PDB file of C-alpha atoms and ligand atoms in Angstrom:
ATOM      1  CA  MET A  38      50.104 -11.401  12.687  1.00 87.00           C
ATOM      2  CA  THR A  39      51.430 -10.982  15.440  1.00 91.00           C
ATOM      3  CA  LYS A  40      49.560 -11.287  19.221  1.00 92.00           C
ATOM      4  CA  ALA A  41      49.357  -7.895  19.804  1.00 94.00           C
ATOM      5  CA  GLN A  42      48.526  -6.632  16.758  1.00 95.00           C
ATOM      6  CA  LEU A  43      45.771  -9.096  16.443  1.00 96.00           C
ATOM      7  CA  ARG A  44      44.313  -7.742  20.545  1.00 97.00           C
ATOM      8  CA  ALA A  45      44.485  -4.297  19.373  1.00 97.00           C
ATOM      9  CA  GLU A  46      42.941  -4.808  15.939  1.00 97.00           C
ATOM     10  CA  TYR A  47      40.015  -7.548  17.250  1.00 98.00           C
ATOM     11  CA  LYS A  48      39.776  -4.733  20.740  1.00 97.00           C
ATOM     12  CA  GLN A  49      38.518  -2.266  17.773  1.00 97.00           C
ATOM     13  CA  LYS A  50      36.180  -4.292  16.142  1.00 98.00           C
ATOM     14  CA  ARG A  51      34.767  -4.803  18.733  1.00 97.00           C
ATOM     15  CA  ALA A  52      34.449  -2.211  20.443  1.00 97.00           C
ATOM     16  CA  LEU A  53      32.337  -0.912  17.019  1.00 98.00           C
ATOM     17  CA  LEU A  54      29.740  -3.334  17.899  1.00 98.00           C
ATOM     18  CA  THR A  55      25.873  -2.455  19.441  1.00 98.00           C
ATOM     19  CA  PHE A  56      25.537  -4.080  22.406  1.00 97.00           C
ATOM     20  CA  GLU A  57      22.114  -4.611  20.985  1.00 98.00           C
ATOM     21  CA  ALA A  58      23.714  -6.228  17.817  1.00 98.00           C
ATOM     22  CA  VAL A  59      26.514  -8.474  20.424  1.00 98.00           C
ATOM     23  CA  SER A  60      23.371  -9.426  22.207  1.00 98.00           C
ATOM     24  CA  ALA A  61      21.363 -10.769  18.937  1.00 98.00           C
ATOM     25  CA  MET A  62      25.457 -12.830  17.920  1.00 98.00           C
ATOM     26  CA  SER A  63      25.568 -14.161  21.585  1.00 98.00           C
ATOM     27  CA  GLN A  64      21.781 -15.630  21.338  1.00 98.00           C
ATOM     28  CA  GLN A  65      22.580 -17.004  18.243  1.00 98.00           C
ATOM     29  CA  LEU A  66      25.983 -18.470  20.802  1.00 98.00           C
ATOM     30  CA  ALA A  67      23.898 -19.818  22.692  1.00 98.00           C
ATOM     31  CA  ASP A  68      21.927 -21.383  20.342  1.00 98.00           C
ATOM     32  CA  ARG A  69      24.680 -23.136  18.094  1.00 98.00           C
ATOM     33  CA  PHE A  70      26.205 -24.328  21.943  1.00 98.00           C
ATOM     34  CA  PHE A  71      22.699 -26.611  22.461  1.00 98.00           C
ATOM     35  CA  ALA A  72      22.317 -27.795  19.091  1.00 98.00           C
ATOM     36  CA  ASP A  73      26.091 -29.481  19.394  1.00 98.00           C
ATOM     37  CA  GLU A  74      25.851 -32.996  20.009  1.00 97.00           C
ATOM     38  CA  GLU A  75      29.685 -33.152  21.413  1.00 97.00           C
ATOM     39  CA  ILE A  76      28.707 -30.213  23.818  1.00 98.00           C
ATOM     40  CA  GLN A  77      25.188 -31.988  24.565  1.00 98.00           C
ATOM     41  CA  HIS A  78      26.611 -35.833  25.478  1.00 97.00           C
ATOM     42  CA  VAL A  79      28.903 -33.476  27.597  1.00 98.00           C
ATOM     43  CA  LEU A  80      25.916 -32.146  29.181  1.00 98.00           C
ATOM     44  CA  VAL A  81      23.552 -35.102  30.143  1.00 97.00           C
ATOM     45  CA  ARG A  82      26.030 -36.534  31.747  1.00 96.00           C
ATOM     46  CA  PRO A  83      25.859 -37.143  35.555  1.00 94.00           C
ATOM     47  CA  ALA A  84      27.237 -34.429  37.373  1.00 94.00           C
ATOM     48  CA  ALA A  85      28.969 -32.668  35.021  1.00 98.00           C
ATOM     49  CA  VAL A  86      30.726 -29.435  35.416  1.00 98.00           C
ATOM     50  CA  LEU A  87      30.366 -26.187  32.751  1.00 98.00           C
ATOM     51  CA  HIS A  88      32.792 -23.479  33.225  1.00 98.00           C
ATOM     52  CA  THR A  89      32.138 -20.103  32.614  1.00 98.00           C
ATOM     53  CA  PHE A  90      33.260 -16.429  31.724  1.00 98.00           C
ATOM     54  CA  LEU A  91      31.154 -13.620  32.846  1.00 98.00           C
ATOM     55  CA  PRO A  92      31.025 -11.105  30.129  1.00 98.00           C
ATOM     56  CA  ILE A  93      32.553  -7.916  30.997  1.00 98.00           C
ATOM     57  CA  VAL A  94      30.045  -5.357  29.009  1.00 97.00           C
ATOM     58  CA  ARG A  95      31.717  -2.293  28.350  1.00 97.00           C
ATOM     59  CA  GLN A  96      33.920  -4.250  26.332  1.00 97.00           C
ATOM     60  CA  HIS A  97      31.317  -6.190  24.248  1.00 98.00           C
ATOM     61  CA  GLU A  98      32.657  -9.343  25.225  1.00 98.00           C
ATOM     62  CA  VAL A  99      30.352 -12.859  23.828  1.00 98.00           C
ATOM     63  CA  ASP A 100      27.046 -12.474  27.011  1.00 98.00           C
ATOM     64  CA  THR A 101      27.324 -16.250  28.281  1.00 98.00           C
ATOM     65  CA  TRP A 102      24.176 -15.178  30.115  1.00 98.00           C
ATOM     66  CA  PRO A 103      21.606 -16.760  27.872  1.00 98.00           C
ATOM     67  CA  ILE A 104      23.441 -20.378  27.265  1.00 98.00           C
ATOM     68  CA  ILE A 105      24.088 -20.149  31.893  1.00 98.00           C
ATOM     69  CA  ARG A 106      20.590 -19.612  32.160  1.00 98.00           C
ATOM     70  CA  ARG A 107      19.327 -22.372  29.662  1.00 98.00           C
ATOM     71  CA  ILE A 108      21.862 -24.651  31.596  1.00 98.00           C
ATOM     72  CA  TRP A 109      19.704 -23.564  35.229  1.00 98.00           C
ATOM     73  CA  ALA A 110      16.604 -24.226  33.416  1.00 98.00           C
ATOM     74  CA  GLU A 111      17.000 -27.149  31.737  1.00 97.00           C
ATOM     75  CA  PHE A 112      20.239 -29.393  32.882  1.00 98.00           C
ATOM     76  CA  THR A 113      19.593 -29.096  36.265  1.00 97.00           C
ATOM     77  CA  HIS A 114      21.980 -31.499  36.653  1.00 97.00           C
ATOM     78  CA  VAL A 115      24.913 -29.612  35.225  1.00 98.00           C
ATOM     79  CA  ARG A 116      27.212 -27.464  37.694  1.00 98.00           C
ATOM     80  CA  VAL A 117      27.597 -24.079  36.646  1.00 98.00           C
ATOM     81  CA  VAL A 118      31.339 -22.426  37.701  1.00 98.00           C
ATOM     82  CA  ALA A 119      32.760 -18.493  37.326  1.00 98.00           C
ATOM     83  CA  SER A 120      36.051 -17.437  38.474  1.00 98.00           C
ATOM     84  CA  ILE A 121      36.942 -14.886  40.404  1.00 98.00           C
ATOM     85  CA  THR A 122      40.422 -12.747  38.731  1.00 98.00           C
ATOM     86  CA  ASP A 123      43.534 -13.436  41.675  1.00 97.00           C
ATOM     87  CA  THR A 124      46.048 -10.536  39.972  1.00 96.00           C
ATOM     88  CA  ALA A 125      48.388 -11.517  42.678  1.00 96.00           C
ATOM     89  CA  THR A 126      49.172 -15.017  41.233  1.00 95.00           C
ATOM     90  CA  ARG A 127      47.548 -14.374  38.005  1.00 96.00           C
ATOM     91  CA  THR A 128      44.953 -17.252  38.417  1.00 97.00           C
ATOM     92  CA  LEU A 129      41.693 -17.955  37.928  1.00 98.00           C
ATOM     93  CA  PRO A 130      39.888 -19.541  41.366  1.00 98.00           C
ATOM     94  CA  ALA A 131      36.312 -20.557  40.526  1.00 98.00           C
ATOM     95  CA  PHE A 132      33.521 -20.889  42.564  1.00 98.00           C
ATOM     96  CA  ASP A 133      29.257 -22.189  42.374  1.00 97.00           C
ATOM     97  CA  LEU A 134      27.307 -19.733  40.824  1.00 98.00           C
ATOM     98  CA  PHE A 135      23.330 -20.752  41.183  1.00 97.00           C
ATOM     99  CA  PRO A 136      20.596 -17.787  40.100  1.00 98.00           C
ATOM    100  CA  ASP A 137      20.627 -16.147  43.167  1.00 97.00           C
ATOM    101  CA  THR A 138      24.362 -14.884  43.801  1.00 97.00           C
ATOM    102  CA  VAL A 139      24.950 -12.083  44.258  1.00 97.00           C
ATOM    103  CA  LEU A 140      28.133 -11.181  42.042  1.00 98.00           C
ATOM    104  CA  VAL A 141      30.583  -7.757  41.985  1.00 98.00           C
ATOM    105  CA  ASP A 142      31.988  -6.575  39.245  1.00 98.00           C
ATOM    106  CA  ASN A 143      35.758  -6.259  39.763  1.00 98.00           C
ATOM    107  CA  ARG A 144      37.878  -3.278  37.907  1.00 97.00           C
ATOM    108  CA  TRP A 145      37.633  -4.105  34.456  1.00 97.00           C
ATOM    109  CA  GLY A 146      33.596  -4.630  34.852  1.00 97.00           C
ATOM    110  CA  ILE A 147      33.849  -8.749  35.072  1.00 98.00           C
ATOM    111  CA  PRO A 148      30.847 -10.223  37.900  1.00 98.00           C
ATOM    112  CA  GLU A 149      32.681 -12.195  40.303  1.00 98.00           C
ATOM    113  CA  PRO A 150      31.162 -14.778  42.538  1.00 97.00           C
ATOM    114  CA  PRO A 151      31.598 -14.609  46.003  1.00 96.00           C
ATOM    115  CA  SER A 152      34.654 -16.206  46.921  1.00 91.00           C
ATOM    116  CA  ILE A 153      34.172 -17.792  50.869  1.00 85.00           C
ATOM    117  CA  ASP A 154      33.989 -21.695  49.957  1.00 87.00           C
ATOM    118  CA  GLN A 155      36.772 -23.570  49.032  1.00 94.00           C
ATOM    119  CA  PRO A 156      37.924 -23.045  45.039  1.00 97.00           C
ATOM    120  CA  VAL A 157      35.855 -26.034  42.709  1.00 98.00           C
ATOM    121  CA  PRO A 158      39.572 -27.378  41.286  1.00 98.00           C
ATOM    122  CA  PRO A 159      40.301 -27.087  37.559  1.00 98.00           C
ATOM    123  CA  GLY A 160      40.166 -31.105  37.387  1.00 98.00           C
ATOM    124  CA  LYS A 161      36.272 -31.103  38.349  1.00 98.00           C
ATOM    125  CA  PHE A 162      35.422 -29.220  34.881  1.00 98.00           C
ATOM    126  CA  ASP A 163      33.957 -30.880  32.062  1.00 98.00           C
ATOM    127  CA  LEU A 164      33.171 -28.146  29.750  1.00 98.00           C
ATOM    128  CA  VAL A 165      35.273 -24.901  29.807  1.00 98.00           C
ATOM    129  CA  LEU A 166      33.818 -21.771  28.332  1.00 98.00           C
ATOM    130  CA  VAL A 167      36.475 -19.666  27.417  1.00 98.00           C
ATOM    131  CA  PRO A 168      36.593 -15.700  26.252  1.00 98.00           C
ATOM    132  CA  LEU A 169      39.232 -14.858  22.937  1.00 97.00           C
ATOM    133  CA  LEU A 170      39.592 -11.045  21.140  1.00 97.00           C
ATOM    134  CA  ALA A 171      40.875 -13.714  18.561  1.00 97.00           C
ATOM    135  CA  PHE A 172      41.674 -17.360  17.690  1.00 97.00           C
ATOM    136  CA  ASP A 173      42.760 -19.255  14.820  1.00 96.00           C
ATOM    137  CA  GLN A 174      41.446 -22.545  13.330  1.00 95.00           C
ATOM    138  CA  GLN A 175      44.481 -24.612  14.915  1.00 94.00           C
ATOM    139  CA  GLY A 176      42.847 -23.311  18.025  1.00 96.00           C
ATOM    140  CA  HIS A 177      45.253 -20.888  18.518  1.00 95.00           C
ATOM    141  CA  ARG A 178      43.519 -17.221  21.282  1.00 95.00           C
ATOM    142  CA  VAL A 179      44.265 -14.103  21.439  1.00 95.00           C
ATOM    143  CA  GLY A 180      42.713 -12.882  25.066  1.00 95.00           C
ATOM    144  CA  TYR A 181      43.931  -9.939  26.563  1.00 95.00           C
ATOM    145  CA  GLY A 182      47.495 -10.732  27.669  1.00 92.00           C
ATOM    146  CA  GLY A 183      47.901 -11.529  31.227  1.00 92.00           C
ATOM    147  CA  GLY A 184      47.680 -15.912  30.499  1.00 93.00           C
ATOM    148  CA  TYR A 185      45.229 -16.356  32.551  1.00 97.00           C
ATOM    149  CA  TYR A 186      43.124 -18.773  30.563  1.00 97.00           C
ATOM    150  CA  ASP A 187      46.556 -20.437  29.073  1.00 95.00           C
ATOM    151  CA  ARG A 188      47.233 -21.642  33.034  1.00 96.00           C
ATOM    152  CA  LEU A 189      43.833 -22.376  33.859  1.00 97.00           C
ATOM    153  CA  LEU A 190      43.004 -24.855  30.982  1.00 97.00           C
ATOM    154  CA  ALA A 191      46.908 -26.545  31.330  1.00 96.00           C
ATOM    155  CA  GLN A 192      45.264 -27.478  35.047  1.00 97.00           C
ATOM    156  CA  CYS A 193      41.950 -28.687  33.792  1.00 97.00           C
ATOM    157  CA  ARG A 194      41.957 -32.817  32.469  1.00 97.00           C
ATOM    158  CA  PRO A 195      42.970 -32.953  28.083  1.00 96.00           C
ATOM    159  CA  ASP A 196      39.387 -34.241  28.297  1.00 96.00           C
ATOM    160  CA  CYS A 197      38.107 -31.458  29.330  1.00 98.00           C
ATOM    161  CA  LEU A 198      36.566 -29.563  26.479  1.00 98.00           C
ATOM    162  CA  LYS A 199      37.541 -26.315  26.345  1.00 98.00           C
ATOM    163  CA  ILE A 200      35.233 -24.388  24.258  1.00 98.00           C
ATOM    164  CA  GLY A 201      36.209 -20.571  22.250  1.00 98.00           C
ATOM    165  CA  LEU A 202      33.143 -17.993  22.283  1.00 98.00           C
ATOM    166  CA  SER A 203      34.035 -15.489  18.999  1.00 98.00           C
ATOM    167  CA  LEU A 204      31.781 -12.645  17.959  1.00 98.00           C
ATOM    168  CA  PHE A 205      33.942 -12.942  14.859  1.00 98.00           C
ATOM    169  CA  ASP A 206      35.198 -15.990  12.081  1.00 98.00           C
ATOM    170  CA  PRO A 207      38.574 -17.080  13.085  1.00 98.00           C
ATOM    171  CA  VAL A 208      42.652 -15.396  11.776  1.00 96.00           C
ATOM    172  CA  PRO A 209      44.376 -16.933   9.534  1.00 94.00           C
ATOM    173  CA  GLN A 210      47.810 -17.497  11.201  1.00 90.00           C
ATOM    174  CA  ILE A 211      48.572 -16.574  14.654  1.00 92.00           C
ATOM    175  CA  GLU A 212      52.096 -15.700  15.065  1.00 87.00           C
ATOM    176  CA  ALA A 213      54.262 -16.616  17.874  1.00 78.00           C
ATOM    177  CA  ILE A 214      52.769 -18.998  19.835  1.00 77.00           C
ATOM    178  CA  GLU A 215      53.777 -20.231  22.784  1.00 77.00           C
ATOM    179  CA  LEU A 216      54.435 -23.816  24.532  1.00 74.00           C
ATOM    180  CA  THR A 217      51.860 -22.247  27.193  1.00 80.00           C
ATOM    181  CA  ASP A 218      49.516 -22.119  24.532  1.00 80.00           C
ATOM    182  CA  ILE A 219      46.525 -24.436  25.460  1.00 88.00           C
ATOM    183  CA  ALA A 220      44.377 -24.846  22.020  1.00 94.00           C
ATOM    184  CA  LEU A 221      41.024 -25.235  22.066  1.00 97.00           C
ATOM    185  CA  ARG A 222      38.379 -27.903  20.604  1.00 98.00           C
ATOM    186  CA  ALA A 223      36.309 -26.128  19.241  1.00 98.00           C
ATOM    187  CA  CYS A 224      35.543 -21.740  18.401  1.00 98.00           C
ATOM    188  CA  ILE A 225      31.829 -21.282  18.109  1.00 98.00           C
ATOM    189  CA  CYS A 226      30.954 -18.330  16.700  1.00 98.00           C
ATOM    190  CA  PRO A 227      26.993 -16.696  15.206  1.00 98.00           C
ATOM    191  CA  GLU A 228      27.001 -18.372  11.828  1.00 97.00           C
ATOM    192  CA  HIS A 229      29.866 -21.362  12.345  1.00 98.00           C
ATOM    193  CA  THR A 230      30.663 -23.112  14.905  1.00 98.00           C
ATOM    194  CA  TYR A 231      35.070 -24.160  14.139  1.00 98.00           C
ATOM    195  CA  TRP A 232      36.306 -27.728  15.166  1.00 97.00           C
ATOM    196  CA  MET A 233      39.741 -27.619  15.814  1.00 95.00           C
TER     197      MET A 233
HETATM  198  N1  FFO B 396      35.206 -12.108  31.013  1.00 86.76           N
HETATM  199  C1  FFO B 396      36.383 -12.546  30.790  1.00 86.76           C
HETATM  200  N2  FFO B 396      36.449 -13.040  32.358  1.00 86.76           N
HETATM  201  C2  FFO B 396      38.708 -13.196  32.591  1.00 86.76           C
HETATM  202  C3  FFO B 396      38.908 -13.114  30.900  1.00 86.76           C
HETATM  203  C4  FFO B 396      38.390 -11.600  29.873  1.00 86.76           C
HETATM  204  O1  FFO B 396      39.055 -11.835  28.964  1.00 86.76           O
HETATM  205  N3  FFO B 396      36.691 -12.338  29.463  1.00 86.76           N
HETATM  206  N4  FFO B 396      40.487 -12.880  31.236  1.00 86.76           N
HETATM  207  C5  FFO B 396      41.021 -13.571  30.434  1.00 86.76           C
HETATM  208  O2  FFO B 396      42.282 -13.270  30.163  1.00 86.76           O
HETATM  209  C6  FFO B 396      41.250 -12.923  32.695  1.00 86.76           C
HETATM  210  C7  FFO B 396      40.988 -11.304  32.885  1.00 86.76           C
HETATM  211  N5  FFO B 396      41.955 -10.333  32.320  1.00 86.76           N
HETATM  212  C8  FFO B 396      41.456  -8.825  31.477  1.00 86.76           C
HETATM  213  C9  FFO B 396      42.298  -8.565  31.478  1.00 86.76           C
HETATM  214  C10 FFO B 396      42.040  -7.013  31.007  1.00 86.76           C
HETATM  215  C11 FFO B 396      40.579  -6.316  30.958  1.00 86.76           C
HETATM  216  C12 FFO B 396      41.080  -5.013  31.001  1.00 86.76           C
HETATM  217  O3  FFO B 396      39.719  -4.755  29.795  1.00 86.76           O
HETATM  218  N6  FFO B 396      41.708  -4.462  29.934  1.00 86.76           N
HETATM  219  C13 FFO B 396      41.626  -3.060  28.906  1.00 86.76           C
HETATM  220  C14 FFO B 396      41.948  -2.045  29.988  1.00 86.76           C
HETATM  221  C15 FFO B 396      42.452  -1.966  31.392  1.00 86.76           C
HETATM  222  C16 FFO B 396      42.106  -1.476  32.429  1.00 86.76           C
HETATM  223  O4  FFO B 396      40.521  -0.886  32.026  1.00 86.76           O
HETATM  224  O5  FFO B 396      42.417  -1.299  33.618  1.00 86.76           O
HETATM  225  C17 FFO B 396      41.930  -2.922  27.839  1.00 86.76           C
HETATM  226  O6  FFO B 396      43.450  -4.548  27.743  1.00 86.76           O
HETATM  227  O7  FFO B 396      41.124  -2.573  27.391  1.00 86.76           O
HETATM  228  C18 FFO B 396      39.861  -7.454  31.495  1.00 86.76           C
HETATM  229  C19 FFO B 396      40.548  -8.664  31.498  1.00 86.76           C
HETATM  230  C20 FFO B 396      39.903 -13.507  33.237  1.00 86.76           C
HETATM  231  N7  FFO B 396      38.681 -13.845  33.272  1.00 86.76           N
HETATM  232  N1  ATP B 397      50.947 -22.005  32.195  1.00 86.76           N
HETATM  233  C1  ATP B 397      51.401 -20.710  32.899  1.00 86.76           C
HETATM  234  N2  ATP B 397      52.731 -20.800  33.198  1.00 86.76           N
HETATM  235  C2  ATP B 397      53.633 -20.244  33.317  1.00 86.76           C
HETATM  236  N3  ATP B 397      53.377 -18.497  32.700  1.00 86.76           N
HETATM  237  C3  ATP B 397      52.392 -19.109  31.670  1.00 86.76           C
HETATM  238  C4  ATP B 397      51.633 -20.097  31.535  1.00 86.76           C
HETATM  239  N4  ATP B 397      51.052 -20.072  30.247  1.00 86.76           N
HETATM  240  C5  ATP B 397      51.390 -18.493  29.680  1.00 86.76           C
HETATM  241  N5  ATP B 397      51.664 -18.056  30.335  1.00 86.76           N
HETATM  242  C6  ATP B 397      52.798 -16.463  30.306  1.00 86.76           C
HETATM  243  O1  ATP B 397      52.133 -15.571  30.600  1.00 86.76           O
HETATM  244  C7  ATP B 397      52.132 -14.513  28.701  1.00 86.76           C
HETATM  245  C8  ATP B 397      50.745 -13.853  28.766  1.00 86.76           C
HETATM  246  O2  ATP B 397      50.403 -15.529  27.520  1.00 86.76           O
HETATM  247  P1  ATP B 397      49.264 -14.819  25.968  1.00 86.76           P
HETATM  248  O3  ATP B 397      50.148 -13.425  25.340  1.00 86.76           O
HETATM  249  O4  ATP B 397      49.606 -16.246  25.976  1.00 86.76           O
HETATM  250  O5  ATP B 397      48.196 -14.219  27.093  1.00 86.76           O
HETATM  251  P2  ATP B 397      46.728 -15.149  26.547  1.00 86.76           P
HETATM  252  O6  ATP B 397      46.511 -16.044  25.980  1.00 86.76           O
HETATM  253  O7  ATP B 397      46.074 -13.767  25.727  1.00 86.76           O
HETATM  254  O8  ATP B 397      46.082 -13.657  27.858  1.00 86.76           O
HETATM  255  P3  ATP B 397      44.595 -14.591  28.445  1.00 86.76           P
HETATM  256  O9  ATP B 397      45.625 -15.495  28.700  1.00 86.76           O
HETATM  257  O10 ATP B 397      45.292 -14.205  29.986  1.00 86.76           O
HETATM  258  O11 ATP B 397      43.100 -14.341  28.383  1.00 86.76           O
HETATM  259  C9  ATP B 397      52.541 -14.486  28.295  1.00 86.76           C
HETATM  260  O12 ATP B 397      54.041 -14.707  28.609  1.00 86.76           O
HETATM  261  C10 ATP B 397      53.203 -16.726  28.503  1.00 86.76           C
HETATM  262  O13 ATP B 397      53.846 -17.190  29.145  1.00 86.76           O
END
């Protein structure tokens, strides 16, 4: 199927999930995230940097807050950063996220940290959590179509762990993969973690 077809289908599939279901599945994802050896390996690094997306609640996106809160509680040396969506440049400048950071929802309902300081360069990220609508077992993904994450991942180090989070299992194949599509290393789903 094409990206456009998958985008429409998976938006619909998500819309049918209750908020309670999204919440329970997100908790399962978080448990899988912390149980994974390769991820643990990165999290124990001194001064590790984790880039996370913040969930669009009204779009029934994976809730990343269970992961973020456990990082703050148990991996206090990890620096957590989140991005603002810069629609003019279609880029995602990243800023520190602390428990007391005041977030403001943008036009799509994405909570954003204040962008007062200099952004944290993507070359510093050790692990990136990637939002998606659908993915396949080659690590290709379908997002909302803005190319935001394609651009962000292109600026990350090759050894940065790029991990998708998905409420649904992979699709057989995504058609018309472009050269700019950066593959995920893994995708965590509620019942399974797929390494590519
Ligand atoms: N949490 C999160 N942050 C993210 C993304 C994401 O998918 N999830 N994006 C991933 O690239 C970028 C933002 N891209 C987005 C583009 C469209 C819509 C959206 O809700 N579109 C609606 C209708 C448009 C509207 O409300 O104006 C839709 O498609 O139904 C959301 C995010 C960067 N940050
Ligand atoms: N590194 C890049 N530089 C310039 N344009 C890019 C880059 N990566 C992707 N694009 C362009 O962005 C557009 C959207 O790409 P695509 O359909 O893969 O989005 P997506 O992955 O679904 O969205 P998102 O990354 O926002 O979740 C495409 O036309 C693509 O050519």
